[in-house]
Amino acid sequence: MQIVLAVDGSKYGQWGIAWAARLPFATSSKIVAVHVVDANALRSPVSLVQPILVAHTQMLAREIKKL
């Protein structure tokens, strides 16, 4: 069985993780946790390029290349 688990850091996301961890799988299974960040939503209307956002974008690009 393969499960995709969406997480967002909320208490509901934590509940989902705890629920998936307690599932009684009959065979070996794979759980993939997915957390997506909308980089455009993080941009300030005052500044289109924030140093923190640029750093995170570069870090995410490096991690994607590792896949």
PDB file of N, CA and C in Angstrom:
ATOM      1  N   MET A   1       0.842  -1.171   0.000  1.00  0.00           N
ATOM      2  CA  MET A   1       0.000   0.000   0.000  1.00  0.00           C
ATOM      3  C   MET A   1       0.890   1.236   0.000  1.00  0.00           C
ATOM      4  N   GLN A   2       0.483   2.241  -0.763  1.00  0.00           N
ATOM      5  CA  GLN A   2       1.187   3.507  -0.790  1.00  0.00           C
ATOM      6  C   GLN A   2       0.229   4.602  -0.342  1.00  0.00           C
ATOM      7  N   ILE A   3       0.707   5.458   0.557  1.00  0.00           N
ATOM      8  CA  ILE A   3      -0.117   6.538   1.108  1.00  0.00           C
ATOM      9  C   ILE A   3       0.620   7.854   0.913  1.00  0.00           C
ATOM     10  N   VAL A   4      -0.095   8.867   0.433  1.00  0.00           N
ATOM     11  CA  VAL A   4       0.430  10.224   0.370  1.00  0.00           C
ATOM     12  C   VAL A   4      -0.268  10.998   1.473  1.00  0.00           C
ATOM     13  N   LEU A   5       0.524  11.569   2.374  1.00  0.00           N
ATOM     14  CA  LEU A   5       0.000  12.262   3.541  1.00  0.00           C
ATOM     15  C   LEU A   5       0.366  13.739   3.442  1.00  0.00           C
ATOM     16  N   ALA A   6      -0.633  14.595   3.340  1.00  0.00           N
ATOM     17  CA  ALA A   6      -0.386  16.034   3.276  1.00  0.00           C
ATOM     18  C   ALA A   6      -0.221  16.575   4.694  1.00  0.00           C
ATOM     19  N   VAL A   7       0.854  17.295   4.925  1.00  0.00           N
ATOM     20  CA  VAL A   7       1.101  17.885   6.239  1.00  0.00           C
ATOM     21  C   VAL A   7       1.336  19.381   6.074  1.00  0.00           C
ATOM     22  N   ASP A   8       0.920  20.137   7.087  1.00  0.00           N
ATOM     23  CA  ASP A   8       1.089  21.590   7.022  1.00  0.00           C
ATOM     24  C   ASP A   8       1.552  22.185   8.344  1.00  0.00           C
ATOM     25  N   GLY A   9       1.898  21.339   9.294  1.00  0.00           N
ATOM     26  CA  GLY A   9       2.368  21.844  10.577  1.00  0.00           C
ATOM     27  C   GLY A   9       1.250  22.113  11.575  1.00  0.00           C
ATOM     28  N   SER A  10       0.003  21.969  11.128  1.00  0.00           N
ATOM     29  CA  SER A  10      -1.128  22.222  12.028  1.00  0.00           C
ATOM     30  C   SER A  10      -1.382  21.014  12.916  1.00  0.00           C
ATOM     31  N   LYS A  11      -2.268  21.196  13.890  1.00  0.00           N
ATOM     32  CA  LYS A  11      -2.610  20.064  14.755  1.00  0.00           C
ATOM     33  C   LYS A  11      -3.312  18.973  13.951  1.00  0.00           C
ATOM     34  N   TYR A  12      -4.018  19.353  12.898  1.00  0.00           N
ATOM     35  CA  TYR A  12      -4.690  18.364  12.062  1.00  0.00           C
ATOM     36  C   TYR A  12      -3.681  17.551  11.253  1.00  0.00           C
ATOM     37  N   GLY A  13      -2.637  18.206  10.806  1.00  0.00           N
ATOM     38  CA  GLY A  13      -1.557  17.503  10.124  1.00  0.00           C
ATOM     39  C   GLY A  13      -0.866  16.526  11.056  1.00  0.00           C
ATOM     40  N   GLN A  14      -0.673  16.930  12.294  1.00  0.00           N
ATOM     41  CA  GLN A  14      -0.068  16.041  13.290  1.00  0.00           C
ATOM     42  C   GLN A  14      -0.979  14.848  13.570  1.00  0.00           C
ATOM     43  N   TRP A  15      -2.275  15.107  13.626  1.00  0.00           N
ATOM     44  CA  TRP A  15      -3.226  14.006  13.833  1.00  0.00           C
ATOM     45  C   TRP A  15      -3.143  13.012  12.675  1.00  0.00           C
ATOM     46  N   GLY A  16      -3.023  13.522  11.454  1.00  0.00           N
ATOM     47  CA  GLY A  16      -2.917  12.656  10.280  1.00  0.00           C
ATOM     48  C   GLY A  16      -1.683  11.777  10.334  1.00  0.00           C
ATOM     49  N   ILE A  17      -0.574  12.359  10.765  1.00  0.00           N
ATOM     50  CA  ILE A  17       0.667  11.588  10.900  1.00  0.00           C
ATOM     51  C   ILE A  17       0.493  10.499  11.955  1.00  0.00           C
ATOM     52  N   ALA A  18      -0.076  10.851  13.085  1.00  0.00           N
ATOM     53  CA  ALA A  18      -0.286   9.878  14.159  1.00  0.00           C
ATOM     54  C   ALA A  18      -1.230   8.771  13.701  1.00  0.00           C
ATOM     55  N   TRP A  19      -2.274   9.128  12.960  1.00  0.00           N
ATOM     56  CA  TRP A  19      -3.228   8.140  12.453  1.00  0.00           C
ATOM     57  C   TRP A  19      -2.535   7.171  11.496  1.00  0.00           C
ATOM     58  N   ALA A  20      -1.750   7.707  10.562  1.00  0.00           N
ATOM     59  CA  ALA A  20      -1.060   6.856   9.588  1.00  0.00           C
ATOM     60  C   ALA A  20      -0.056   5.934  10.278  1.00  0.00           C
ATOM     61  N   ALA A  21       0.586   6.419  11.321  1.00  0.00           N
ATOM     62  CA  ALA A  21       1.578   5.609  12.039  1.00  0.00           C
ATOM     63  C   ALA A  21       0.925   4.425  12.754  1.00  0.00           C
ATOM     64  N   ARG A  22      -0.347   4.542  13.082  1.00  0.00           N
ATOM     65  CA  ARG A  22      -1.049   3.463  13.805  1.00  0.00           C
ATOM     66  C   ARG A  22      -1.794   2.497  12.890  1.00  0.00           C
ATOM     67  N   LEU A  23      -1.775   2.729  11.583  1.00  0.00           N
ATOM     68  CA  LEU A  23      -2.493   1.839  10.672  1.00  0.00           C
ATOM     69  C   LEU A  23      -1.871   0.444  10.686  1.00  0.00           C
ATOM     70  N   PRO A  24      -2.704  -0.582  10.789  1.00  0.00           N
ATOM     71  CA  PRO A  24      -2.185  -1.960  10.805  1.00  0.00           C
ATOM     72  C   PRO A  24      -2.016  -2.499   9.382  1.00  0.00           C
ATOM     73  N   PHE A  25      -0.874  -2.255   8.786  1.00  0.00           N
ATOM     74  CA  PHE A  25      -0.624  -2.701   7.421  1.00  0.00           C
ATOM     75  C   PHE A  25      -0.369  -4.200   7.378  1.00  0.00           C
ATOM     76  N   ALA A  26      -0.995  -4.893   6.403  1.00  0.00           N
ATOM     77  CA  ALA A  26      -0.795  -6.325   6.242  1.00  0.00           C
ATOM     78  C   ALA A  26       0.530  -6.616   5.542  1.00  0.00           C
ATOM     79  N   THR A  27       0.961  -5.722   4.688  1.00  0.00           N
ATOM     80  CA  THR A  27       2.232  -5.881   3.968  1.00  0.00           C
ATOM     81  C   THR A  27       3.048  -4.619   4.170  1.00  0.00           C
ATOM     82  N   SER A  28       4.292  -4.667   3.718  1.00  0.00           N
ATOM     83  CA  SER A  28       5.117  -3.463   3.842  1.00  0.00           C
ATOM     84  C   SER A  28       4.490  -2.349   3.013  1.00  0.00           C
ATOM     85  N   SER A  29       4.497  -1.182   3.548  1.00  0.00           N
ATOM     86  CA  SER A  29       3.858  -0.042   2.910  1.00  0.00           C
ATOM     87  C   SER A  29       4.799   1.147   2.874  1.00  0.00           C
ATOM     88  N   LYS A  30       4.425   2.102   2.066  1.00  0.00           N
ATOM     89  CA  LYS A  30       5.222   3.316   1.919  1.00  0.00           C
ATOM     90  C   LYS A  30       4.316   4.514   2.186  1.00  0.00           C
ATOM     91  N   ILE A  31       4.753   5.379   3.111  1.00  0.00           N
ATOM     92  CA  ILE A  31       4.028   6.617   3.400  1.00  0.00           C
ATOM     93  C   ILE A  31       4.923   7.780   2.998  1.00  0.00           C
ATOM     94  N   VAL A  32       4.395   8.659   2.166  1.00  0.00           N
ATOM     95  CA  VAL A  32       5.125   9.845   1.732  1.00  0.00           C
ATOM     96  C   VAL A  32       4.409  11.066   2.296  1.00  0.00           C
ATOM     97  N   ALA A  33       5.123  11.847   3.105  1.00  0.00           N
ATOM     98  CA  ALA A  33       4.557  13.081   3.643  1.00  0.00           C
ATOM     99  C   ALA A  33       4.902  14.221   2.696  1.00  0.00           C
ATOM    100  N   VAL A  34       3.899  15.005   2.332  1.00  0.00           N
ATOM    101  CA  VAL A  34       4.077  16.100   1.383  1.00  0.00           C
ATOM    102  C   VAL A  34       3.711  17.405   2.064  1.00  0.00           C
ATOM    103  N   HIS A  35       4.632  18.363   1.979  1.00  0.00           N
ATOM    104  CA  HIS A  35       4.380  19.708   2.495  1.00  0.00           C
ATOM    105  C   HIS A  35       4.745  20.687   1.397  1.00  0.00           C
ATOM    106  N   VAL A  36       3.785  21.448   0.931  1.00  0.00           N
ATOM    107  CA  VAL A  36       3.991  22.359  -0.189  1.00  0.00           C
ATOM    108  C   VAL A  36       3.911  23.796   0.312  1.00  0.00           C
ATOM    109  N   VAL A  37       4.831  24.607  -0.159  1.00  0.00           N
ATOM    110  CA  VAL A  37       4.836  26.030   0.192  1.00  0.00           C
ATOM    111  C   VAL A  37       4.640  26.825  -1.091  1.00  0.00           C
ATOM    112  N   ASP A  38       3.657  27.711  -1.081  1.00  0.00           N
ATOM    113  CA  ASP A  38       3.422  28.603  -2.211  1.00  0.00           C
ATOM    114  C   ASP A  38       4.342  29.808  -2.036  1.00  0.00           C
ATOM    115  N   ALA A  39       5.469  29.801  -2.732  1.00  0.00           N
ATOM    116  CA  ALA A  39       6.469  30.863  -2.582  1.00  0.00           C
ATOM    117  C   ALA A  39       5.894  32.231  -2.935  1.00  0.00           C
ATOM    118  N   ASN A  40       5.007  32.298  -3.916  1.00  0.00           N
ATOM    119  CA  ASN A  40       4.424  33.593  -4.298  1.00  0.00           C
ATOM    120  C   ASN A  40       3.553  34.168  -3.184  1.00  0.00           C
ATOM    121  N   ALA A  41       2.909  33.315  -2.412  1.00  0.00           N
ATOM    122  CA  ALA A  41       2.070  33.791  -1.312  1.00  0.00           C
ATOM    123  C   ALA A  41       2.905  34.364  -0.179  1.00  0.00           C
ATOM    124  N   LEU A  42       4.185  34.002  -0.102  1.00  0.00           N
ATOM    125  CA  LEU A  42       5.055  34.497   0.958  1.00  0.00           C
ATOM    126  C   LEU A  42       5.652  35.864   0.646  1.00  0.00           C
ATOM    127  N   ARG A  43       5.534  36.295  -0.582  1.00  0.00           N
ATOM    128  CA  ARG A  43       6.131  37.577  -0.968  1.00  0.00           C
ATOM    129  C   ARG A  43       5.328  38.748  -0.406  1.00  0.00           C
ATOM    130  N   SER A  44       6.039  39.729   0.026  1.00  0.00           N
ATOM    131  CA  SER A  44       5.426  40.935   0.563  1.00  0.00           C
ATOM    132  C   SER A  44       5.047  41.861  -0.592  1.00  0.00           C
ATOM    133  N   PRO A  45       3.934  42.563  -0.497  1.00  0.00           N
ATOM    134  CA  PRO A  45       3.598  43.509  -1.563  1.00  0.00           C
ATOM    135  C   PRO A  45       4.583  44.673  -1.626  1.00  0.00           C
ATOM    136  N   VAL A  46       5.316  44.910  -0.540  1.00  0.00           N
ATOM    137  CA  VAL A  46       6.280  46.009  -0.508  1.00  0.00           C
ATOM    138  C   VAL A  46       7.566  45.619  -1.222  1.00  0.00           C
ATOM    139  N   SER A  47       8.011  44.414  -1.005  1.00  0.00           N
ATOM    140  CA  SER A  47       9.273  43.961  -1.570  1.00  0.00           C
ATOM    141  C   SER A  47       9.052  42.677  -2.359  1.00  0.00           C
ATOM    142  N   LEU A  48       9.343  42.719  -3.645  1.00  0.00           N
ATOM    143  CA  LEU A  48       9.134  41.535  -4.469  1.00  0.00           C
ATOM    144  C   LEU A  48      10.205  40.479  -4.265  1.00  0.00           C
ATOM    145  N   VAL A  49      11.381  40.872  -3.788  1.00  0.00           N
ATOM    146  CA  VAL A  49      12.443  39.902  -3.549  1.00  0.00           C
ATOM    147  C   VAL A  49      12.910  40.054  -2.109  1.00  0.00           C
ATOM    148  N   GLN A  50      12.560  39.089  -1.291  1.00  0.00           N
ATOM    149  CA  GLN A  50      12.985  39.095   0.098  1.00  0.00           C
ATOM    150  C   GLN A  50      14.169  38.155   0.234  1.00  0.00           C
ATOM    151  N   PRO A  51      15.221  38.555   0.949  1.00  0.00           N
ATOM    152  CA  PRO A  51      16.388  37.685   1.092  1.00  0.00           C
ATOM    153  C   PRO A  51      16.059  36.309   1.665  1.00  0.00           C
ATOM    154  N   ILE A  52      15.149  36.251   2.614  1.00  0.00           N
ATOM    155  CA  ILE A  52      14.801  34.963   3.222  1.00  0.00           C
ATOM    156  C   ILE A  52      14.131  34.069   2.186  1.00  0.00           C
ATOM    157  N   LEU A  53      13.215  34.629   1.411  1.00  0.00           N
ATOM    158  CA  LEU A  53      12.522  33.851   0.394  1.00  0.00           C
ATOM    159  C   LEU A  53      13.498  33.347  -0.662  1.00  0.00           C
ATOM    160  N   VAL A  54      14.418  34.191  -1.068  1.00  0.00           N
ATOM    161  CA  VAL A  54      15.414  33.787  -2.058  1.00  0.00           C
ATOM    162  C   VAL A  54      16.257  32.644  -1.508  1.00  0.00           C
ATOM    163  N   ALA A  55      16.671  32.730  -0.261  1.00  0.00           N
ATOM    164  CA  ALA A  55      17.470  31.668   0.352  1.00  0.00           C
ATOM    165  C   ALA A  55      16.685  30.362   0.389  1.00  0.00           C
ATOM    166  N   HIS A  56      15.410  30.424   0.759  1.00  0.00           N
ATOM    167  CA  HIS A  56      14.589  29.207   0.810  1.00  0.00           C
ATOM    168  C   HIS A  56      14.379  28.640  -0.585  1.00  0.00           C
ATOM    169  N   THR A  57      14.162  29.500  -1.563  1.00  0.00           N
ATOM    170  CA  THR A  57      13.959  29.047  -2.929  1.00  0.00           C
ATOM    171  C   THR A  57      15.201  28.337  -3.444  1.00  0.00           C
ATOM    172  N   GLN A  58      16.375  28.886  -3.158  1.00  0.00           N
ATOM    173  CA  GLN A  58      17.619  28.251  -3.589  1.00  0.00           C
ATOM    174  C   GLN A  58      17.814  26.915  -2.883  1.00  0.00           C
ATOM    175  N   MET A  59      17.515  26.858  -1.594  1.00  0.00           N
ATOM    176  CA  MET A  59      17.650  25.612  -0.840  1.00  0.00           C
ATOM    177  C   MET A  59      16.695  24.557  -1.398  1.00  0.00           C
ATOM    178  N   LEU A  60      15.452  24.948  -1.681  1.00  0.00           N
ATOM    179  CA  LEU A  60      14.494  24.007  -2.238  1.00  0.00           C
ATOM    180  C   LEU A  60      14.937  23.504  -3.607  1.00  0.00           C
ATOM    181  N   ALA A  61      15.500  24.375  -4.406  1.00  0.00           N
ATOM    182  CA  ALA A  61      15.990  23.965  -5.733  1.00  0.00           C
ATOM    183  C   ALA A  61      17.103  22.927  -5.587  1.00  0.00           C
ATOM    184  N   ARG A  62      18.000  23.107  -4.610  1.00  0.00           N
ATOM    185  CA  ARG A  62      19.084  22.133  -4.386  1.00  0.00           C
ATOM    186  C   ARG A  62      18.502  20.792  -3.953  1.00  0.00           C
ATOM    187  N   GLU A  63      17.497  20.820  -3.077  1.00  0.00           N
ATOM    188  CA  GLU A  63      16.897  19.575  -2.601  1.00  0.00           C
ATOM    189  C   GLU A  63      16.172  18.848  -3.729  1.00  0.00           C
ATOM    190  N   ILE A  64      15.510  19.591  -4.597  1.00  0.00           N
ATOM    191  CA  ILE A  64      14.806  18.973  -5.727  1.00  0.00           C
ATOM    192  C   ILE A  64      15.790  18.300  -6.658  1.00  0.00           C
ATOM    193  N   LYS A  65      16.936  18.912  -6.874  1.00  0.00           N
ATOM    194  CA  LYS A  65      17.953  18.325  -7.750  1.00  0.00           C
ATOM    195  C   LYS A  65      18.480  16.998  -7.188  1.00  0.00           C
ATOM    196  N   LYS A  66      18.452  16.838  -5.858  1.00  0.00           N
ATOM    197  CA  LYS A  66      18.916  15.592  -5.246  1.00  0.00           C
ATOM    198  C   LYS A  66      17.989  14.429  -5.576  1.00  0.00           C
ATOM    199  N   LEU A  67      16.733  14.725  -5.857  1.00  0.00           N
ATOM    200  CA  LEU A  67      15.768  13.660  -6.172  1.00  0.00           C
ATOM    201  C   LEU A  67      16.087  13.130  -7.509  1.00  0.00           C
TER     202      LEU A  67
END
